[in-house]
Each structure stands twice: as structure tokens, then as C-alpha cells.
Short mmCIF file of C-alpha atoms (C1' of nucleotides) in Angstrom, two decimals:
data_model
loop_
_atom_site.label_atom_id
_atom_site.label_comp_id
_atom_site.label_asym_id
_atom_site.label_seq_id
_atom_site.Cartn_x
_atom_site.Cartn_y
_atom_site.Cartn_z
CA MET Z 1 114.23 67.29 -3.65
CA LYS Z 2 112.74 67.30 -0.60
CA SER Z 3 109.66 70.01 0.62
CA GLN Z 4 109.13 72.03 3.59
CA ALA Z 5 108.31 75.44 4.78
CA ALA Z 6 108.90 77.87 2.99
CA PRO Z 7 110.96 81.60 3.84
CA GLU Z 8 108.28 84.00 3.66
CA CYS Z 9 108.81 86.62 0.39
CA GLN Z 10 108.52 89.70 2.58
CA ARG Z 11 111.74 89.09 4.73
CA CYS Z 12 113.62 87.23 1.96
CA ALA Z 13 117.09 89.28 1.90
CA PHE Z 14 117.45 88.48 -1.67
CA ARG Z 15 114.05 89.79 -2.63
CA GLU Z 16 115.15 93.46 -3.60
CA PHE Z 17 117.78 91.98 -6.20
CA SER Z 18 115.12 89.79 -7.83
CA LEU Z 19 112.45 90.05 -10.27
CA PHE Z 20 110.19 90.59 -6.90
CA LYS Z 21 111.73 93.42 -6.15
CA ASN Z 22 108.72 95.49 -7.23
CA CYS Z 23 106.03 93.00 -5.80
CA GLN Z 24 103.12 94.93 -3.17
CA HIS Z 25 103.26 93.76 0.20
CA GLU Z 26 99.98 91.66 -0.63
CA GLU Z 27 100.99 90.00 -3.64
CA LEU Z 28 103.97 88.80 -1.70
CA GLU Z 29 101.22 87.37 0.62
CA GLY Z 30 99.89 85.65 -2.08
CA MET Z 31 102.54 84.20 -3.33
CA ASN Z 32 103.41 82.25 0.03
CA GLU Z 33 100.34 80.86 0.13
CA ASN Z 34 100.98 79.04 -2.99
CA LYS Z 35 104.37 78.95 -3.09
CA CYS Z 36 106.40 75.59 -2.24
CA PHE Z 37 109.95 75.24 -1.06
CA HIS Z 38 112.65 72.64 -2.11
CA THR Z 39 115.88 71.30 -1.39
CA TYR Z 40 118.84 69.93 -3.58
CA LYS Z 41 121.72 68.08 -3.26
CA LYS Z 42 124.70 68.59 -4.90
CA GLY Z 43 124.00 67.50 -8.20
CA GLN Z 44 120.98 66.96 -8.40
CA VAL Z 45 118.87 67.79 -10.91
CA ILE Z 46 115.86 70.89 -10.68
CA PHE Z 47 114.28 70.68 -14.03
CA HIS Z 48 114.89 68.64 -17.01
CA GLU Z 49 115.30 69.29 -20.92
CA GLY Z 50 112.13 68.37 -22.82
CA ASN Z 51 109.77 68.67 -19.69
CA ARG Z 52 106.88 70.78 -19.73
CA PRO Z 53 107.55 73.63 -16.99
CA PHE Z 54 104.61 74.27 -14.15
CA GLY Z 55 105.63 77.18 -12.16
CA LEU Z 56 109.20 79.83 -11.73
CA PHE Z 57 111.84 78.63 -9.44
CA CYS Z 58 113.73 81.35 -7.47
CA VAL Z 59 116.62 80.17 -6.26
CA PHE Z 60 117.26 80.70 -2.19
CA ASP Z 61 120.60 78.88 -1.38
CA GLY Z 62 123.36 77.51 -3.41
CA LYS Z 63 124.57 77.73 -6.92
CA VAL Z 64 122.67 76.41 -9.79
CA LYS Z 65 124.37 75.61 -13.45
CA ILE Z 66 121.32 75.69 -16.25
CA SER Z 67 122.93 73.71 -19.53
CA ARG Z 68 122.18 71.60 -22.16
CA LEU Z 69 123.54 68.08 -23.59
CA ASN Z 70 124.03 66.83 -27.15
CA SER Z 71 123.52 63.30 -28.30
CA ASP Z 72 127.11 62.35 -27.55
CA GLY Z 73 126.97 63.68 -24.06
CA LYS Z 74 129.16 66.48 -23.99
CA GLU Z 75 127.35 69.15 -21.77
CA HIS Z 76 127.37 72.87 -22.13
CA ILE Z 77 126.76 75.37 -19.09
CA ILE Z 78 124.51 78.19 -20.52
CA ARG Z 79 124.56 80.20 -17.75
CA LEU Z 80 124.87 79.91 -13.91
CA ALA Z 81 122.05 81.03 -11.15
CA LYS Z 82 122.90 82.42 -7.76
CA PRO Z 83 120.30 83.06 -4.75
CA GLY Z 84 117.36 85.10 -5.96
CA ASP Z 85 118.00 84.48 -9.21
CA THR Z 86 114.74 82.72 -11.19
CA LEU Z 87 114.86 79.84 -13.37
CA GLY Z 88 112.65 79.14 -16.22
CA TYR Z 89 111.24 82.40 -16.91
CA ARG Z 90 112.00 81.93 -20.96
CA SER Z 91 109.90 78.41 -21.20
CA LEU Z 92 107.09 79.99 -18.78
CA ILE Z 93 106.77 83.16 -21.43
CA GLU Z 94 107.29 81.26 -24.40
CA ASN Z 95 104.64 78.55 -23.26
CA ALA Z 96 106.89 75.93 -24.48
CA LYS Z 97 109.04 73.20 -22.90
CA TYR Z 98 112.59 73.20 -21.43
CA THR Z 99 115.22 73.65 -24.11
CA ALA Z 100 118.14 73.41 -20.78
CA SER Z 101 118.07 71.63 -17.30
CA ALA Z 102 119.07 72.87 -14.26
CA VAL Z 103 121.22 70.86 -12.10
CA ALA Z 104 122.35 72.33 -8.36
CA LEU Z 105 126.27 72.63 -8.16
CA ASP Z 106 125.92 72.85 -4.49
CA ASP Z 107 123.40 71.76 -2.20
CA THR Z 108 120.70 74.29 -3.36
CA GLN Z 109 117.37 75.41 -1.87
CA ALA Z 110 114.96 76.47 -4.37
CA CYS Z 111 111.15 78.44 -4.07
CA PHE Z 112 108.87 77.54 -6.72
CA LEU Z 113 105.66 79.53 -7.81
CA PRO Z 114 102.99 77.81 -9.75
CA ALA Z 115 102.71 78.77 -13.36
CA SER Z 116 99.33 80.28 -12.54
CA ASP Z 117 100.70 82.51 -10.02
CA PHE Z 118 103.38 83.78 -12.16
CA ASN Z 119 101.24 84.85 -15.45
CA HIS Z 120 98.95 86.49 -12.91
CA LEU Z 121 101.62 88.83 -11.25
CA ILE Z 122 103.02 89.67 -14.75
CA ASP Z 123 99.47 90.67 -16.05
CA SER Z 124 98.66 92.31 -13.19
CA ASN Z 125 101.82 94.41 -12.12
CA VAL Z 126 102.83 96.69 -14.99
CA LYS Z 127 105.94 97.32 -12.43
CA VAL Z 128 107.06 93.57 -12.51
CA ALA Z 129 106.19 93.10 -16.35
CA ASN Z 130 108.54 95.51 -16.96
CA ASP Z 131 111.59 94.29 -14.89
CA LEU Z 132 110.79 90.72 -16.36
CA MET Z 133 111.21 92.46 -19.91
CA LYS Z 134 114.22 93.74 -18.54
CA MET Z 135 115.77 90.54 -17.77
CA LEU Z 136 114.88 89.50 -20.67
CA ALA Z 137 116.69 91.38 -22.78
CA LYS Z 138 119.55 91.90 -20.59
CA ALA Z 139 119.83 87.85 -20.92
CA LEU Z 140 119.87 88.61 -24.47
CA GLY Z 141 122.78 90.99 -24.27
CA ASP Z 142 124.59 88.46 -22.21
CA SER Z 143 124.24 85.61 -24.66
CA GLN Z 144 125.12 87.37 -27.91
CA GLU Z 145 128.07 88.72 -25.79
CA ARG Z 146 128.92 85.13 -24.84
CA MET Z 147 128.17 83.73 -28.69
CA ILE Z 148 130.41 86.02 -29.75
CA HIS Z 149 133.04 85.13 -27.60
CA LEU Z 150 132.85 81.40 -28.30
CA ALA Z 151 133.15 82.83 -32.13
CA MET Z 152 136.50 84.42 -31.48
CA LYS Z 153 138.26 84.06 -28.71
CA PRO Z 154 140.51 81.60 -27.84
CA VAL Z 155 140.16 79.33 -25.09
CA ARG Z 156 142.82 80.79 -22.78
CA GLU Z 157 140.83 84.16 -23.16
CA ARG Z 158 137.46 82.53 -22.61
CA LEU Z 159 138.46 80.44 -19.41
CA ALA Z 160 139.76 83.73 -18.11
CA GLU Z 161 136.46 84.81 -18.59
CA ALA Z 162 135.03 82.46 -16.87
CA LEU Z 163 136.76 82.44 -13.90
CA LEU Z 164 135.53 86.03 -13.63
CA LEU Z 165 132.08 84.94 -13.97
CA LEU Z 166 132.25 82.70 -11.50
CA ARG Z 167 133.77 85.54 -9.25
CA SER Z 168 131.35 88.43 -10.22
CA THR Z 169 128.58 85.79 -9.68
CA TYR Z 170 129.20 83.93 -6.67
CA GLN Z 171 131.45 86.18 -4.59
CA LYS Z 172 130.02 87.46 -1.00
CA LYS Z 173 129.45 91.04 -0.98
CA ASP Z 174 131.98 93.04 1.09
CA GLU Z 175 133.91 90.26 0.95
CA SER Z 176 137.27 91.46 0.82
CA ALA Z 177 139.28 88.21 0.65
CA PRO Z 178 140.28 86.17 -2.48
CA PHE Z 179 137.84 84.57 -3.84
CA SER Z 180 137.45 80.82 -3.71
CA ILE Z 181 135.45 78.41 -5.49
CA SER Z 182 134.98 74.72 -5.54
CA ILE Z 183 134.23 73.91 -8.96
CA SER Z 184 134.98 70.71 -11.21
CA ARG Z 185 137.33 70.64 -14.17
CA GLU Z 186 134.51 69.43 -16.27
CA ASP Z 187 131.76 72.07 -15.41
CA LEU Z 188 134.60 74.71 -16.12
CA ALA Z 189 135.28 73.31 -19.23
CA ALA Z 190 131.79 73.07 -20.20
CA ILE Z 191 131.24 76.94 -19.43
CA VAL Z 192 134.36 77.93 -21.35
CA GLY Z 193 132.63 75.61 -24.30
CA THR Z 194 135.98 73.29 -24.19
CA ALA Z 195 137.66 70.22 -23.30
CA LYS Z 196 138.44 69.50 -19.51
CA GLU Z 197 142.37 68.76 -20.26
CA THR Z 198 142.30 72.17 -22.13
CA VAL Z 199 141.08 73.76 -18.94
CA ILE Z 200 143.57 71.91 -16.62
CA ARG Z 201 146.58 73.08 -19.24
CA PHE Z 202 145.65 76.68 -19.08
CA LEU Z 203 145.01 76.69 -15.61
CA SER Z 204 148.04 74.84 -14.85
CA GLU Z 205 149.65 78.26 -16.94
CA PHE Z 206 147.72 80.71 -14.88
CA LYS Z 207 148.93 78.16 -11.53
CA GLU Z 208 152.55 78.93 -12.92
CA ASP Z 209 152.23 82.74 -13.35
CA GLY Z 210 150.66 83.36 -9.76
CA ILE Z 211 147.32 84.44 -11.00
CA VAL Z 212 145.77 81.68 -9.56
CA THR Z 213 145.78 78.92 -6.60
CA SER Z 214 144.39 75.01 -6.35
CA HIS Z 215 144.21 72.86 -3.81
CA GLY Z 216 141.81 69.46 -5.41
CA SER Z 217 138.81 71.35 -7.43
CA THR Z 218 139.19 74.50 -5.24
CA ILE Z 219 140.45 77.32 -7.28
CA THR Z 220 141.19 80.86 -5.61
CA ILE Z 221 141.33 83.77 -7.87
CA VAL Z 222 144.80 85.80 -6.55
CA LYS Z 223 144.84 88.06 -9.27
CA PRO Z 224 141.68 88.63 -10.95
CA ASP Z 225 143.15 91.84 -12.89
CA ARG Z 226 145.39 89.55 -14.63
CA LEU Z 227 142.76 87.46 -15.88
CA LEU Z 228 141.07 90.84 -17.20
CA LYS Z 229 143.69 91.40 -19.27
CA ILE Z 230 143.66 88.29 -20.62
CA SER Z 231 140.34 88.27 -21.18
CA GLN Z 232 140.33 91.10 -23.62
CA LEU Z 233 143.72 90.49 -25.54
CA TYR Z 234 141.52 90.87 -28.80
CA ASP Z 235 138.51 92.76 -27.80
CA MET S 1 120.46 107.05 -46.09
CA LYS S 2 117.75 108.89 -48.16
CA SER S 3 114.41 110.15 -47.05
CA GLN S 4 111.67 110.23 -48.73
CA ALA S 5 107.29 109.65 -47.97
CA ALA S 6 106.92 106.46 -45.55
CA PRO S 7 104.41 104.36 -46.39
CA GLU S 8 101.72 103.73 -43.95
CA CYS S 9 101.61 101.29 -41.32
CA GLN S 10 98.00 101.12 -42.00
CA ARG S 11 98.84 99.28 -45.11
CA CYS S 12 101.91 97.68 -44.94
CA ALA S 13 101.70 94.37 -45.43
CA PHE S 14 104.30 93.03 -43.69
CA ARG S 15 102.74 94.49 -40.12
CA GLU S 16 100.20 91.23 -39.18
CA PHE S 17 103.62 89.68 -38.74
CA SER S 18 105.28 92.31 -36.92
CA LEU S 19 105.51 93.80 -33.27
CA PHE S 20 102.92 96.02 -34.07
CA LYS S 21 100.06 93.48 -35.50
CA ASN S 22 98.11 94.52 -32.09
CA CYS S 23 97.90 98.02 -32.56
CA GLN S 24 95.00 100.08 -32.62
CA HIS S 25 94.26 102.02 -35.57
CA GLU S 26 94.61 104.81 -34.25
CA GLU S 27 98.23 104.25 -32.92
CA LEU S 28 98.76 103.69 -36.06
CA GLU S 29 97.75 106.54 -37.08
CA GLY S 30 100.18 108.16 -34.33
CA MET S 31 102.86 106.24 -35.49
CA ASN S 32 102.34 107.53 -39.17
CA GLU S 33 103.01 111.06 -37.67
CA ASN S 34 106.20 110.85 -36.42
CA LYS S 35 108.22 108.35 -38.30
CA CYS S 36 110.62 108.50 -41.06
CA PHE S 37 111.41 106.31 -44.25
CA HIS S 38 115.00 105.94 -45.14
CA THR S 39 116.49 103.65 -47.93
CA TYR S 40 120.03 102.19 -47.55
CA LYS S 41 121.96 101.10 -50.83
CA LYS S 42 123.58 97.46 -50.03
CA GLY S 43 126.60 97.59 -47.64
CA GLN S 44 125.41 101.16 -45.76
CA VAL S 45 125.68 101.07 -41.98
CA ILE S 46 122.06 101.28 -40.15
CA PHE S 47 123.44 101.66 -37.17
CA HIS S 48 126.65 101.43 -35.52
CA GLU S 49 127.87 99.49 -32.50
CA GLY S 50 128.79 101.95 -29.89
CA ASN S 51 126.22 104.64 -30.85
CA ARG S 52 123.24 105.94 -28.70
CA PRO S 53 119.87 104.04 -30.01
CA PHE S 54 117.11 107.01 -30.64
CA GLY S 55 114.55 104.87 -31.90
CA LEU S 56 113.12 101.88 -33.63
CA PHE S 57 114.19 100.73 -36.93
CA CYS S 58 111.55 98.55 -38.45
CA VAL S 59 112.41 97.01 -42.21
CA PHE S 60 110.43 97.83 -44.82
CA ASP S 61 112.42 96.07 -47.69
CA GLY S 62 115.40 94.39 -48.03
CA LYS S 63 117.99 92.21 -45.89
CA VAL S 64 120.02 93.93 -43.07
CA LYS S 65 122.81 92.06 -40.96
CA ILE S 66 123.32 92.79 -37.52
CA SER S 67 126.93 92.17 -36.43
CA ARG S 68 129.43 92.74 -33.87
CA LEU S 69 133.64 93.30 -35.06
CA ASN S 70 136.44 92.51 -33.34
CA SER S 71 139.84 94.50 -33.12
CA ASP S 72 141.14 92.28 -35.89
CA GLY S 73 138.23 93.25 -38.00
CA LYS S 74 136.94 90.08 -37.72
CA GLU S 75 133.26 90.08 -38.31
CA HIS S 76 130.66 88.00 -36.72
CA ILE S 77 127.18 87.93 -37.69
CA ILE S 78 124.55 87.75 -34.81
CA ARG S 79 121.18 87.73 -36.68
CA LEU S 80 119.39 88.42 -40.06
CA ALA S 81 116.37 90.78 -40.54
CA LYS S 82 113.78 90.17 -43.35
CA PRO S 83 110.78 92.98 -44.13
CA GLY S 84 108.97 93.07 -40.93
CA ASP S 85 111.56 92.38 -38.18
CA THR S 86 112.34 95.40 -36.15
CA LEU S 87 116.12 96.44 -35.23
CA GLY S 88 117.32 97.99 -32.24
CA TYR S 89 114.54 97.03 -29.59
CA ARG S 90 116.99 95.56 -26.77
CA SER S 91 119.09 98.65 -26.83
CA LEU S 92 115.93 100.60 -26.32
CA ILE S 93 114.84 98.22 -23.41
CA GLU S 94 118.05 98.17 -21.74
CA ASN S 95 118.30 102.42 -22.46
CA ALA S 96 121.92 101.25 -23.92
CA LYS S 97 124.04 102.12 -26.55
CA TYR S 98 124.05 99.62 -29.40
CA THR S 99 126.37 96.81 -28.65
CA ALA S 100 126.01 95.54 -32.56
CA SER S 101 125.90 97.30 -35.90
CA ALA S 102 123.23 96.78 -38.73
CA VAL S 103 124.15 96.81 -41.80
CA ALA S 104 121.97 96.03 -45.29
CA LEU S 105 122.51 93.15 -47.06
CA ASP S 106 120.75 94.33 -50.46
CA ASP S 107 119.36 97.75 -50.88
CA THR S 108 117.06 98.61 -48.20
CA GLN S 109 114.08 100.43 -47.09
CA ALA S 110 113.42 100.62 -43.14
CA CYS S 111 110.68 102.77 -41.14
CA PHE S 112 112.24 104.95 -38.08
CA LEU S 113 110.19 105.13 -35.12
CA PRO S 114 111.62 107.77 -32.30
CA ALA S 115 112.23 106.27 -29.37
CA SER S 116 109.68 108.33 -27.26
CA ASP S 117 106.83 107.22 -29.92
CA PHE S 118 108.31 103.25 -28.57
CA ASN S 119 108.41 103.40 -25.02
CA HIS S 120 105.05 105.30 -25.34
CA LEU S 121 103.47 102.38 -27.75
CA ILE S 122 104.52 99.72 -25.03
CA ASP S 123 103.74 101.68 -21.71
CA SER S 124 99.97 102.15 -23.20
CA ASN S 125 99.29 98.85 -24.88
CA VAL S 126 99.81 96.02 -23.02
CA LYS S 127 99.10 93.42 -25.95
CA VAL S 128 102.26 94.78 -27.81
CA ALA S 129 104.39 94.76 -24.49
CA ASN S 130 103.41 91.42 -24.46
CA ASP S 131 104.23 90.61 -27.92
CA LEU S 132 107.38 92.47 -27.23
CA MET S 133 108.38 90.22 -23.89
CA LYS S 134 107.70 86.96 -26.31
CA MET S 135 109.71 88.81 -29.01
CA LEU S 136 112.31 89.05 -26.32
CA ALA S 137 111.87 85.42 -24.90
CA LYS S 138 111.70 83.88 -28.51
CA ALA S 139 115.37 86.22 -29.77
CA LEU S 140 117.38 84.76 -25.95
CA GLY S 141 115.90 80.48 -26.94
CA ASP S 142 117.62 81.63 -30.55
CA SER S 143 120.59 82.80 -29.23
CA GLN S 144 121.27 80.18 -27.34
CA GLU S 145 120.70 77.50 -29.35
CA ARG S 146 123.17 79.35 -31.88
CA MET S 147 125.51 79.95 -28.79
CA ILE S 148 124.92 75.35 -28.22
CA HIS S 149 125.51 74.99 -31.84
CA LEU S 150 129.11 77.23 -31.99
CA ALA S 151 130.58 75.45 -29.36
CA MET S 152 129.15 71.81 -30.23
CA LYS S 153 128.88 71.03 -34.04
CA PRO S 154 131.56 70.88 -36.79
CA VAL S 155 131.88 73.62 -39.56
CA ARG S 156 129.95 72.03 -42.12
CA GLU S 157 126.67 71.31 -39.47
CA ARG S 158 126.70 74.77 -39.12
CA LEU S 159 127.08 75.75 -42.54
CA ALA S 160 124.25 73.45 -43.55
CA GLU S 161 122.09 75.57 -40.67
CA ALA S 162 123.12 78.89 -41.72
CA LEU S 163 121.78 77.56 -45.48
CA LEU S 164 118.84 77.28 -44.04
CA LEU S 165 118.33 79.51 -41.88
CA LEU S 166 118.91 81.69 -44.77
CA ARG S 167 116.25 79.95 -46.95
CA SER S 168 113.35 79.79 -43.60
CA THR S 169 114.17 83.83 -43.17
CA TYR S 170 114.19 85.17 -47.32
CA GLN S 171 112.34 82.58 -49.24
CA LYS S 172 108.83 84.11 -50.02
CA LYS S 173 105.92 82.25 -49.29
CA ASP S 174 104.05 80.10 -51.69
CA GLU S 175 107.75 80.16 -53.46
CA SER S 176 107.64 76.81 -54.85
CA ALA S 177 111.67 76.74 -56.72
CA PRO S 178 114.48 76.39 -55.27
CA PHE S 179 115.86 79.25 -53.17
CA SER S 180 118.17 81.65 -54.32
CA ILE S 181 120.46 83.97 -52.48
CA SER S 182 123.39 86.36 -53.24
CA ILE S 183 125.66 86.39 -49.93
CA SER S 184 129.76 86.86 -50.12
CA ARG S 185 131.09 83.91 -48.85
CA GLU S 186 132.77 86.10 -46.03
CA ASP S 187 128.98 86.62 -44.76
CA LEU S 188 128.43 83.62 -45.15
CA ALA S 189 131.44 82.68 -42.81
CA ALA S 190 130.55 85.65 -40.48
CA ILE S 191 127.39 83.80 -39.72
CA VAL S 192 128.63 79.92 -39.29
CA GLY S 193 131.70 81.58 -37.05
CA THR S 194 134.77 80.19 -39.33
CA ALA S 195 136.85 81.52 -42.04
CA LYS S 196 135.87 81.98 -45.86
CA GLU S 197 138.24 79.33 -47.25
CA THR S 198 136.20 76.69 -44.56
CA VAL S 199 133.31 78.04 -45.99
CA ILE S 200 133.82 77.73 -49.25
CA ARG S 201 135.61 74.14 -49.19
CA PHE S 202 132.25 72.47 -47.49
CA LEU S 203 130.53 74.51 -49.84
CA SER S 204 132.24 72.84 -52.78
CA GLU S 205 131.60 69.44 -50.92
CA PHE S 206 127.26 70.77 -51.19
CA LYS S 207 128.27 71.15 -54.29
CA GLU S 208 129.78 67.76 -55.38
CA ASP S 209 127.46 66.41 -53.23
CA GLY S 210 124.41 68.13 -55.44
CA ILE S 211 123.33 69.56 -52.21
CA VAL S 212 123.50 73.28 -53.72
CA THR S 213 124.45 75.04 -56.66
CA SER S 214 125.96 78.56 -57.27
CA HIS S 215 127.20 80.91 -59.93
CA GLY S 216 129.04 83.53 -58.31
CA SER S 217 128.05 84.70 -54.89
CA THR S 218 124.50 82.92 -55.86
CA ILE S 219 123.79 79.96 -53.94
CA THR S 220 121.09 77.48 -54.86
CA ILE S 221 119.70 75.31 -52.55
CA VAL S 222 119.04 71.91 -54.41
CA LYS S 223 118.19 69.52 -51.89
CA PRO S 224 117.21 71.42 -48.66
CA ASP S 225 116.24 67.88 -46.79
CA ARG S 226 119.99 66.88 -46.91
CA LEU S 227 120.99 69.83 -45.27
CA LEU S 228 118.78 69.62 -42.74
CA LYS S 229 120.48 65.73 -42.08
CA ILE S 230 123.79 66.80 -42.25
CA SER S 231 122.96 70.12 -39.77
CA GLN S 232 121.46 67.10 -37.40
CA LEU S 233 123.87 64.55 -37.30
CA TYR S 234 125.11 65.48 -33.75
CA ASP S 235 121.52 66.57 -31.86
"C1'" DT N 1 133.45 94.85 -75.10
"C1'" DT N 2 137.55 95.56 -72.41
"C1'" DC N 3 139.37 95.88 -67.91
"C1'" DA N 4 140.77 96.05 -63.45
"C1'" DA N 5 139.19 95.39 -58.49
"C1'" DA N 6 136.85 91.73 -55.91
"C1'" DA N 7 135.20 87.74 -54.81
"C1'" DA N 8 135.68 82.99 -55.23
"C1'" DA N 9 137.95 78.76 -55.30
"C1'" DT N 10 142.15 75.95 -54.87
"C1'" DG N 11 146.66 73.97 -52.12
"C1'" DA N 12 150.29 73.95 -48.69
"C1'" DT N 13 150.90 74.66 -44.67
"C1'" DA N 14 150.76 75.99 -39.52
"C1'" DT N 15 148.34 75.82 -35.33
"C1'" DA N 16 144.94 75.16 -31.60
"C1'" DA N 17 142.24 72.12 -29.40
"C1'" DA N 18 140.42 67.55 -29.05
"C1'" DT N 19 141.19 62.87 -28.30
"C1'" DC N 20 143.60 59.06 -25.79
"C1'" DA N 21 146.02 56.47 -22.87
"C1'" DC N 22 147.71 56.51 -18.39
"C1'" DT N 23 149.50 58.54 -13.45
"C1'" DT N 24 148.78 61.12 -9.50
"C1'" DT N 25 146.38 63.34 -5.74
"C1'" DC N 26 142.08 64.02 -3.78
"C1'" DT N 27 138.10 62.45 -1.30
"C1'" DA N 28 134.30 60.73 1.61
"C1'" DG N 29 132.63 56.60 3.06
"C1'" DA N 30 133.55 52.20 5.64
"C1'" DT L 1 142.79 56.04 9.06
"C1'" DC L 2 141.89 53.16 5.17
"C1'" DT L 3 140.30 52.31 0.71
"C1'" DA L 4 138.02 52.90 -3.63
"C1'" DG L 5 136.21 55.50 -7.27
"C1'" DA L 6 136.80 59.99 -8.92
"C1'" DA L 7 138.79 63.66 -9.98
"C1'" DA L 8 143.19 65.97 -11.55
"C1'" DG L 9 146.77 66.24 -14.05
"C1'" DT L 10 150.35 64.65 -17.72
"C1'" DG L 11 151.98 62.98 -21.96
"C1'" DA L 12 151.72 62.19 -26.61
"C1'" DT L 13 148.70 62.24 -31.26
"C1'" DT L 14 145.38 63.43 -34.39
"C1'" DT L 15 142.56 66.30 -36.39
"C1'" DA L 16 139.59 70.41 -37.08
"C1'" DT L 17 140.55 74.72 -39.06
"C1'" DA L 18 142.78 78.69 -39.34
"C1'" DT L 19 146.25 81.20 -42.39
"C1'" DC L 20 149.15 82.32 -46.01
"C1'" DA L 21 149.57 82.39 -51.00
"C1'" DT L 22 148.56 82.03 -55.14
"C1'" DT L 23 145.33 81.14 -59.67
"C1'" DT L 24 140.95 81.52 -61.19
"C1'" DT L 25 136.49 83.59 -61.81
"C1'" DT L 26 133.07 87.28 -61.44
"C1'" DT L 27 131.64 91.81 -61.60
"C1'" DG L 28 130.75 96.32 -63.01
"C1'" DA L 29 131.98 100.81 -64.51
"C1'" DA L 30 134.16 102.79 -68.04
#
DNA sequence: TTCAAAAAATGATATAAATCACTTTCTAGA
DNA sequence: TCTAGAAAGTGATTTATATCATTTTTTGAA
């Protein structure tokens, strides 16, 4: 983790899609005062399960996984974060320790806003508080959706879904080229909730069917519509 | 569904444990004006997946399951509700259709507060809005916890956990007698995320070990501490 | 109290996916 | 560009759990 001059919130390209979209200009200026900016190398831990949160992270660049480990060392990825996404807000609201860890999937940069500023912001700006409420509601819906799929869908369908999730999360806007992402089979398995060998096997099947291609750990989605059909087989 | 005179919120025994614990006396009086009171027979649908929410339900008596069905008719229970619990708040906040159905597990009574009153309440009372935020955060944490367990724990452990969940949800306070509940093996399977035959088999194992007893569909938890150990085998 | 339908229980079998053991292919640093 | 370690890929085997078929028990209404 490295610290350096932070980009200004007012000029941040992701602000209008973030929790801070309804902040006043003065509020943003205040935040700039106290926030700090960190960079993380691929694989570095941003925060760790069991630790106390001291503030809110906001991803500026890169990809982040939020995941939990069990005692066997098996990992499950709860969600993925992209630039503009906030990390750790649930623990801050509950005023409780992190129940999951955040790890950079790529070289990542993130701003850090102290808890006191975060709390002050949501106490003083009703719009932001409302947006946060909506964010929580959305996250809850997403989580329940994933729970249901984990309980009811076979691995092949969940893998198709995971690939589409990666695409919808990380595909750059107005990018017409097929979506590519570099992700280890192990991380993919931890999203799907299965073993990496199983991911590899179904991925090979998708490759045979011309739905995806891969070179090393880079996967390219050639036919997303086919993945959508596969993911919805039993909906 | 049957309507009759509603109990007054001011005097409701569950209010202090509910979303309305921080309501002003006048607010409660206003709510009494517009709310209505419904009774549901065991098995009756309170609201249905796909429908639009018109207000908030607050359970007054009975047990409710919130669940989703897939196209095969397989059911998964997302959560359980008890007296004092609110139903449908997530859909109201997101202003979206119900993504799950609520069904009475016992004869149930519930109050219904129109959406406009609910929205007005959270817009006008910051404390209630904050409590709602905390409720969402807690629900999100619970949901993620269940997701993780579904992905990582075998059925036997999840069954032990489900039995403890039933106990912690529905055991009356200051009740020292062993906890008993009447629940179909099918519903239990839908909580655990498995087949009913599998539930029956592990339940028989628990019975052989003297951890639970059962008569028909009534299950009694004799040794909750043993269930706790079983549920935590791989934590 | 009886009886039929529903639910629980049990056994046999099938199947999806995990695990283990190994080979091949990448990839990043010297 | 070479090379060692990591990751991808493959095959064989095991295991947990689902499914199917059937019997037994419970339940609630006549």
C-alpha cells in the first residue's frame, strides 16, 4: 500500500455513478481535506476480515474482490468492485468488524475517507443517506439472487452467469469489441462456488462451442447471448 | 385474508423491537388511521413474487416464510419472519416488484401500512430512517453469511444451523423448556437448500444421537449445544 | 373411530461435482 | 531468451447428495 496525492472528488470521472453523486461542492471540498489515496499491487489486501473499519474505501482504478475464507482455506467471492464502487460501507453502518476481506485483482488505486467524515456526510446530507439506503437495498437483492442461484442452479449455469457478471461489471462503456478479462480459474471458481477443475472443464466446453476463447488466464467472451441462455436454463 | 379492527401500534408488545421503536406518539396515531389488519390461514400467501408492493406488512402474530420458486417448482426460503418483523421493505425502497413471496407458516396476523405512509415516515423521522438503514445492513450481512454457508458447508452442518435459526427466531423469551416447532421436512429442506429426503436422513441421525426428537412434523431440540458444534465444524 | 390423503421414513440407484494425481502450458524475472 | 514456478488442463476415482420407488406413519375430516 502506497500513499500519494489524491485526485479531487469534484473532478472524479466516477463520481456521478457513485455514492457521492449527490454531494454538494463544499462537501466534496471537505472530503478532499481528510481523505487519502492508496495504491495496491495485484494480490494486495485492502482490508482484512475480522479487522475494524476506520473508514470507507472508494475504488478509483482497478478491480477488487470482496471474499471470505473458511478454515480449510477455501475462498468464496461475495462481490466484485470496479472504479466508483465503495468498499466497507456495510461494516461502517453496522459499526462492526469486517466480515470479508478486500483484495486487489489488478493493480488498484483507491481513496480512503475516514469513518467520521462518512458518518457526518450521511447525517448531514439526506440525499446521500437515501442513496446509501438504495445501495443497501440493491446489494441485498443481489445477494439474495446469488444465494438462490447457488442453491438451485448447477455449476454450468452459474459459470455462465459469473462470466456475464464479469462482463457487466468490467466492460468499458461504448466498447464494441468482445469483452476480455484476465482472471485466474481459481478466482472464477470462487465466484461460482465450485472447484477450479470444474470451472476448467465447463470452460473447455464453452470453448468447444465457440462461446468463449482463452489464452492463458485471459478469457474472451465471444457469444454473450449464448451464455445468457445457458444461465437461464432453469429460471 | 380477512380484515378486522387493528391493534393499536402504541400498545403493540412488539413495537419496541420493531422498525417503529423510535416513532413519536403522534406518528403512531397517524399510522393507526391508515393501516389495516389482516389474518391469514396457515399456507396462505401474503404477497406474491412479481407483484407490486403497495405497502409494508408488519407481522403481529404467527410465522412467515419469504421464499422463491424456480421453474421446476423447487422452493428456497430466503428468510423467516416473526411477530414484530416487517415484510416487503426492500421492494418498497427499491420501488420494484417483489422478488419473493411471503407465505404464512402458521395462522398469522399482520398489519399493513400503505406505501405513502411508510415513505412519509422515513422521510420525516431521521431515527426511523437510520434504523431502517441498520436493518438493511444487518439483512445484507445475514444474506451474505447464508450465501457463504450454502457454498461452503455440507448439508449436515447447514441443517444444524437451520434448526438453530428456527430456535433463535421463534423461541419465546424466558422459555426454559426445550424448543419445539412444527415444520414440514419440505420447508426445512427449503431453508437448508437440499432435498427433503436428505433432511429426513440427517434428522434421523440427529435423533439417534439424542440431539433432537420428533413426533410427526414437530421437532424438539434437546441438545442445542451439539447442534452448534455440528454447525461450526468447518468455520 | 375410521379412513383417505398427506407427510415422513426408508432403500436402491443415479449423478453432479469434488478430490487426487499428474502433464502441459504459461509467465515473469534473471 | 532461458528457466523455474505458477497456473491451466486432463484423467481417474470418490463422495455427497439428488432422484426415484416404495412403505409406514400421521393427520384431519367425515
